[in-house]
Amino acid sequence: MASRSSIIRLMNMSRHVACPCHACGSGSSALLPIAAQTARKYAQAVPDKEYAFEVAAANLRFGEGVTREVGMDFKNMKARKVGVFTDTTVGKLGPMKMARESLEANGVDFEVFDNVSVEPTDASWEKAIAWSRHHDFSHFLAIGGGSVMDTAKAANLFTVYKDSHLLDFINVPVGKGLPITEKLRPLIAVPTTAGTGSETTGTAILDIPSRNFKTGIANRALKPVLGIVDTLNTDTCPTAVHISAGLDVLFHSLESYTAIPYYERTPRPANPNLRPAYQGSNPISDVFSMWALRQTVQFLPRIAKDKHDKEAQRQMLYPISGLNKTGPKYKHPGYVGEKPIIPHGISVALTGPAVFKFTAPSAPDRHRLALSAFAGVSETDDSITRLPDSQVGERLFDEIAKFLDALGVPRGLKAVGYDQGDVQRLMEGTLPQRRVLDLAPGIGDIAGEDGAEHLTQIIKDSLQY
């Protein structure tokens, strides 16, 4: 006879997948309480909820010195001409030297664009796209951090779509978010930082300074055909870059783990081709997200103390930043260059404590597990299990803040030049990030909720702590 817990679990599973066909208008929402089908602010029906998630596995190659194989890869693909993207700093370092030598040794024709902007803008993308269109490359190679890989993705896309405008594919509501139906050209990505993960995704991010926010393009078609993860390539990273990249990993893993479940996302796509890359938490992403969170909490402090710690290196393998270009013009210590920059990892860390204090009531047990990672104790420790749900958010706030303090991260937005007068602009710059906000508990799972009120409070709570 089935146990009571097994029956309850089966009932819960059936609730999420009842009548899942795209054509059926009833969907699983018919089984939900009436209160859950009405908006917090508006009396309107909730669209049919999602019932599936997709896993698009990345092709990755790991190994010390494996960058030297890239020339053979392009030769095997019979590349006519390769467009190589990097930035002025990486272009002078070992990763680029290895790649260049490999391409030459294998007789691969290539051209180099070494003027990628760190934290790219629409203007810097346009320059890279124009250069790429002129050469009409058959293949692409990105060697650098997320900025380089994202710029190469954009260049690839708009080399195929020669007559399209940038806004045609940029995510709604900023752009049109048109589907990518043409086959893009093969892109190999060689990351030189351990945080972005851009070598595994179909996402490319940019700043639009004239509108004071970050946005991007998210489509599986942009995903590199191969990511080459070479531990030698992070050797020359300044400590500040290691820390920022690690924080990028940490907060996006926590964001993924605490996102609304995939079966709570609305609307259900009318066609499987329209299912977004950002889908919500699911049993597969949960495993990797929690692993990444624990690894980062354990090994990032070691990198901060000794950037040459080889074991830690191997294990380690948006509007705050955008507004900085027209606002405070803060330049984070340890970064090469004269332009103002709040690195992405730092920008998400500045609001991290307040964000996860806000999301904690939505899933106390998940946040309790995250708390155990930051506190360095087992999830079964009495200090974790006996903590009332109502106190999980506050405790997680304190533990995250303590962790960031130990890494020397600025304590809140005021520390990088923002003040109370910037709150409204920061909130307005965050609102267009629908691909992320629509998965945020308390926002994405509440019909009619755009998040403005909650975002305002989160930003105020992040000014200083």
Tab-separated table of N, CA and C in Angstrom, residues 289-377:
chain	number	residue	atom	x	y	z
A	289	SER	N	22.873	24.274	-9.330
A	289	SER	CA	22.856	25.564	-8.640
A	289	SER	C	23.388	25.444	-7.221
A	290	MET	N	22.922	24.438	-6.493
A	290	MET	CA	23.370	24.289	-5.112
A	290	MET	C	24.834	23.867	-5.064
A	291	TRP	N	25.251	23.017	-6.020
A	291	TRP	CA	26.666	22.638	-6.076
A	291	TRP	C	27.526	23.870	-6.310
A	292	ALA	N	27.126	24.728	-7.266
A	292	ALA	CA	27.900	25.933	-7.584
A	292	ALA	C	27.949	26.881	-6.390
A	293	LEU	N	26.829	27.012	-5.685
A	293	LEU	CA	26.786	27.890	-4.517
A	293	LEU	C	27.770	27.398	-3.449
A	294	ARG	N	27.738	26.120	-3.142
A	294	ARG	CA	28.617	25.587	-2.100
A	294	ARG	C	30.086	25.677	-2.511
A	295	GLN	N	30.390	25.389	-3.780
A	295	GLN	CA	31.763	25.481	-4.252
A	295	GLN	C	32.293	26.910	-4.132
A	296	THR	N	31.456	27.867	-4.498
A	296	THR	CA	31.886	29.265	-4.474
A	296	THR	C	32.105	29.755	-3.052
A	297	VAL	N	31.176	29.419	-2.161
A	297	VAL	CA	31.330	29.819	-0.760
A	297	VAL	C	32.613	29.231	-0.180
A	298	GLN	N	32.958	28.022	-0.599
A	298	GLN	CA	34.152	27.361	-0.061
A	298	GLN	C	35.446	27.894	-0.673
A	299	PHE	N	35.466	28.086	-2.000
A	299	PHE	CA	36.734	28.344	-2.673
A	299	PHE	C	36.994	29.812	-3.036
A	300	LEU	N	35.954	30.651	-3.143
A	300	LEU	CA	36.204	32.047	-3.497
A	300	LEU	C	37.050	32.773	-2.450
A	301	PRO	N	36.806	32.575	-1.146
A	301	PRO	CA	37.689	33.223	-0.166
A	301	PRO	C	39.153	32.801	-0.312
A	302	ARG	N	39.391	31.562	-0.755
A	302	ARG	CA	40.768	31.118	-0.969
A	302	ARG	C	41.403	31.850	-2.149
A	303	ILE	N	40.637	32.047	-3.195
A	303	ILE	CA	41.137	32.805	-4.354
A	303	ILE	C	41.457	34.238	-3.945
A	304	ALA	N	40.604	34.823	-3.097
A	304	ALA	CA	40.817	36.204	-2.649
A	304	ALA	C	42.124	36.336	-1.873
A	305	LYS	N	42.485	35.285	-1.136
A	305	LYS	CA	43.737	35.324	-0.371
A	305	LYS	C	44.947	34.998	-1.225
A	306	ASP	N	44.755	34.115	-2.203
A	306	ASP	CA	45.876	33.693	-3.057
A	306	ASP	C	45.334	33.336	-4.431
A	307	LYS	N	45.459	34.253	-5.377
A	307	LYS	CA	44.881	34.031	-6.704
A	307	LYS	C	45.590	32.907	-7.456
A	308	HIS	N	46.732	32.441	-6.964
A	308	HIS	CA	47.462	31.351	-7.614
A	308	HIS	C	47.141	29.984	-6.996
A	309	ASP	N	46.150	29.949	-6.104
A	309	ASP	CA	45.718	28.693	-5.496
A	309	ASP	C	45.115	27.816	-6.590
A	310	LYS	N	45.863	26.818	-7.049
A	310	LYS	CA	45.464	26.023	-8.212
A	310	LYS	C	44.200	25.202	-7.959
A	311	GLU	N	44.075	24.628	-6.785
A	311	GLU	CA	42.873	23.842	-6.509
A	311	GLU	C	41.644	24.728	-6.547
A	312	ALA	N	41.743	25.905	-5.929
A	312	ALA	CA	40.609	26.824	-5.925
A	312	ALA	C	40.284	27.294	-7.334
A	313	GLN	N	41.316	27.528	-8.153
A	313	GLN	CA	41.081	27.922	-9.548
A	313	GLN	C	40.298	26.845	-10.282
A	314	ARG	N	40.706	25.598	-10.123
A	314	ARG	CA	40.026	24.506	-10.830
A	314	ARG	C	38.578	24.371	-10.369
A	315	GLN	N	38.326	24.582	-9.090
A	315	GLN	CA	36.982	24.404	-8.556
A	315	GLN	C	36.050	25.574	-8.914
A	316	MET	N	36.676	26.698	-9.243
A	316	MET	CA	35.841	27.879	-9.478
A	316	MET	C	35.381	28.006	-10.928
A	317	LEU	N	36.478	26.893	-11.752
A	317	LEU	CA	36.140	26.963	-13.155
A	317	LEU	C	34.661	26.603	-13.357
A	318	TYR	N	21.630	44.138	-13.504
A	318	TYR	CA	22.185	44.223	-14.202
A	318	TYR	C	22.243	45.665	-14.171
A	319	PRO	N	21.136	46.768	-13.726
A	319	PRO	CA	21.129	48.209	-14.029
A	319	PRO	C	22.155	48.997	-13.231
A	320	ILE	N	22.596	48.480	-12.116
A	320	ILE	CA	23.567	49.201	-11.292
A	320	ILE	C	24.816	49.479	-12.109
A	321	SER	N	25.262	48.480	-12.854
A	321	SER	CA	26.427	48.638	-13.714
A	321	SER	C	26.123	49.593	-14.865
A	322	GLY	N	24.934	49.466	-15.465
A	322	GLY	CA	24.588	50.296	-16.617
A	322	GLY	C	24.463	51.767	-16.270
A	323	LEU	N	23.798	52.085	-15.174
A	323	LEU	CA	23.621	53.483	-14.771
A	323	LEU	C	24.933	54.134	-14.374
A	324	ASN	N	25.910	53.334	-13.973
A	324	ASN	CA	27.189	53.875	-13.537
A	324	ASN	C	27.858	54.708	-14.626
A	325	LYS	N	27.621	54.366	-15.894
A	325	LYS	CA	28.270	55.075	-16.997
A	325	LYS	C	27.805	56.519	-17.096
A	326	THR	N	26.552	56.781	-16.685
A	326	THR	CA	26.025	58.146	-16.740
A	326	THR	C	25.792	58.724	-15.351
A	327	GLY	N	25.978	57.919	-14.314
A	327	GLY	CA	25.726	58.373	-12.945
A	327	GLY	C	26.996	58.576	-12.159
A	328	PRO	N	27.253	57.717	-11.134
A	328	PRO	CA	28.394	57.954	-10.242
A	328	PRO	C	29.764	57.841	-10.903
A	329	LYS	N	29.857	57.057	-12.016
A	329	LYS	CA	31.137	56.829	-12.714
A	329	LYS	C	32.180	56.201	-11.778
A	330	TYR	N	31.723	55.247	-10.993
A	330	TYR	CA	32.594	54.514	-10.066
A	330	TYR	C	33.506	53.578	-10.853
A	331	LYS	N	34.778	53.500	-10.479
A	331	LYS	CA	35.723	52.571	-11.100
A	331	LYS	C	36.212	51.604	-10.021
A	332	HIS	N	35.884	50.342	-10.210
A	332	HIS	CA	36.198	49.353	-9.180
A	332	HIS	C	37.700	49.105	-9.106
A	333	PRO	N	38.277	49.130	-7.913
A	333	PRO	CA	39.722	48.912	-7.763
A	333	PRO	C	40.151	47.559	-8.332
A	334	GLY	N	41.317	47.551	-8.968
A	334	GLY	CA	41.876	46.307	-9.478
A	334	GLY	C	41.556	46.023	-10.926
A	335	TYR	N	40.701	46.877	-11.545
A	335	TYR	CA	40.352	46.682	-12.952
A	335	TYR	C	41.199	47.587	-13.834
A	336	VAL	N	41.708	47.007	-14.930
A	336	VAL	CA	42.553	47.745	-15.863
A	336	VAL	C	41.680	48.620	-16.746
A	337	GLY	N	42.143	49.825	-17.030
A	337	GLY	CA	41.400	50.731	-17.911
A	337	GLY	C	40.993	52.002	-17.205
A	338	GLU	N	40.609	52.985	-18.002
A	338	GLU	CA	40.275	54.296	-17.453
A	338	GLU	C	38.777	54.521	-17.313
A	339	LYS	N	37.965	53.721	-17.986
A	339	LYS	CA	36.524	53.946	-17.976
A	339	LYS	C	35.914	53.517	-16.645
A	340	PRO	N	34.825	54.177	-16.233
A	340	PRO	CA	34.142	53.759	-15.006
A	340	PRO	C	33.573	52.360	-15.170
A	341	ILE	N	33.638	51.577	-14.109
A	341	ILE	CA	33.097	50.218	-14.186
A	341	ILE	C	32.709	49.704	-12.808
A	342	ILE	N	31.485	49.193	-12.726
A	342	ILE	CA	31.072	48.358	-11.596
A	342	ILE	C	30.916	46.969	-12.194
A	343	PRO	N	31.875	46.073	-11.970
A	343	PRO	CA	31.803	44.749	-12.595
A	343	PRO	C	30.495	44.049	-12.256
A	344	HIS	N	30.051	43.209	-13.166
A	344	HIS	CA	28.744	42.574	-12.998
A	344	HIS	C	28.641	41.819	-11.678
A	345	GLY	N	29.679	41.063	-11.317
A	345	GLY	CA	29.625	40.318	-10.065
A	345	GLY	C	29.462	41.213	-8.853
A	346	ILE	N	30.134	42.374	-8.887
A	346	ILE	CA	30.004	43.335	-7.785
A	346	ILE	C	28.610	43.948	-7.781
A	347	SER	N	28.086	44.252	-8.971
A	347	SER	CA	26.774	44.917	-9.036
A	347	SER	C	25.672	44.028	-8.468
A	348	VAL	N	25.728	42.711	-8.735
A	348	VAL	CA	24.695	41.839	-8.163
A	348	VAL	C	24.918	41.613	-6.677
A	349	ALA	N	26.181	41.708	-6.237
A	349	ALA	CA	26.467	41.531	-4.813
A	349	ALA	C	25.950	42.700	-3.979
A	350	LEU	N	25.962	43.897	-4.537
A	350	LEU	CA	25.559	45.087	-3.781
A	350	LEU	C	24.120	44.988	-3.281
A	351	THR	N	23.267	44.354	-4.063
A	351	THR	CA	21.865	44.199	-3.653
A	351	THR	C	21.555	42.789	-3.162
A	352	GLY	N	22.532	41.875	-3.242
A	352	GLY	CA	22.290	40.481	-2.904
A	352	GLY	C	21.638	40.246	-1.553
A	353	PRO	N	22.169	40.814	-0.461
A	353	PRO	CA	21.543	40.552	0.843
A	353	PRO	C	20.060	40.925	0.882
A	354	ALA	N	19.724	42.099	0.333
A	354	ALA	CA	18.327	42.556	0.378
A	354	ALA	C	17.434	41.729	-0.544
A	355	VAL	N	17.959	41.322	-1.695
A	355	VAL	CA	17.165	40.530	-2.633
A	355	VAL	C	16.715	39.226	-1.994
A	356	PHE	N	17.655	38.510	-1.371
A	356	PHE	CA	17.303	37.188	-0.866
A	356	PHE	C	16.601	37.253	0.494
A	357	LYS	N	16.689	38.391	1.157
A	357	LYS	CA	15.822	38.620	2.311
A	357	LYS	C	14.370	38.743	1.829
A	358	PHE	N	14.190	39.409	0.675
A	358	PHE	CA	12.844	39.574	0.110
A	358	PHE	C	12.270	38.248	-0.379
A	359	THR	N	13.087	37.418	-1.038
A	359	THR	CA	12.555	36.181	-1.619
A	359	THR	C	12.389	35.058	-0.596
A	360	ALA	N	13.014	35.173	0.565
A	360	ALA	CA	13.001	34.081	1.541
A	360	ALA	C	11.601	33.595	1.929
A	361	PRO	N	10.620	34.473	2.177
A	361	PRO	CA	9.297	33.969	2.583
A	361	PRO	C	8.630	33.084	1.534
A	362	SER	N	9.045	33.193	0.264
A	362	SER	CA	8.410	32.399	-0.788
A	362	SER	C	8.761	30.924	-0.686
A	363	ALA	N	9.953	30.623	-0.174
A	363	ALA	CA	10.396	29.232	-0.067
A	363	ALA	C	11.414	29.132	1.065
A	364	PRO	N	10.949	29.172	2.302
A	364	PRO	CA	11.873	29.186	3.447
A	364	PRO	C	12.859	28.021	3.456
A	365	ASP	N	12.416	26.834	3.051
A	365	ASP	CA	13.305	25.672	3.101
A	365	ASP	C	14.466	25.803	2.120
A	366	ARG	N	14.199	26.341	0.947
A	366	ARG	CA	15.283	26.545	-0.029
A	366	ARG	C	16.265	27.604	0.480
A	367	HIS	N	15.756	28.653	1.036
A	367	HIS	CA	16.630	29.702	1.570
A	367	HIS	C	17.363	29.215	2.827
A	368	ARG	N	16.735	28.325	3.565
A	368	ARG	CA	17.390	27.738	4.733
A	368	ARG	C	18.601	26.899	4.285
A	369	LEU	N	18.459	26.192	3.166
A	369	LEU	CA	19.567	25.406	2.632
A	369	LEU	C	20.710	26.331	2.191
A	370	ALA	N	20.345	27.432	1.535
A	370	ALA	CA	21.365	28.413	1.143
A	370	ALA	C	22.049	28.999	2.376
A	371	LEU	N	21.266	29.259	3.408
A	371	LEU	CA	21.815	29.792	4.655
A	371	LEU	C	22.853	28.842	5.242
A	372	SER	N	22.592	27.554	5.187
A	372	SER	CA	23.544	26.587	5.737
A	372	SER	C	24.870	26.639	4.984
A	373	ALA	N	24.808	26.892	3.668
A	373	ALA	CA	26.042	26.990	2.875
A	373	ALA	C	26.870	28.195	3.308
A	374	PHE	N	26.220	29.351	3.474
A	374	PHE	CA	26.940	30.557	3.893
A	374	PHE	C	27.442	30.443	5.329
A	375	ALA	N	26.663	29.786	6.182
A	375	ALA	CA	27.045	29.659	7.593
A	375	ALA	C	28.107	28.588	7.799
A	376	GLY	N	28.334	27.762	6.779
A	376	GLY	CA	29.355	26.722	6.893
A	376	GLY	C	28.972	25.577	7.797
A	377	VAL	N	27.663	25.298	7.864
A	377	VAL	CA	27.194	24.198	8.706
A	377	VAL	C	26.305	23.275	7.880
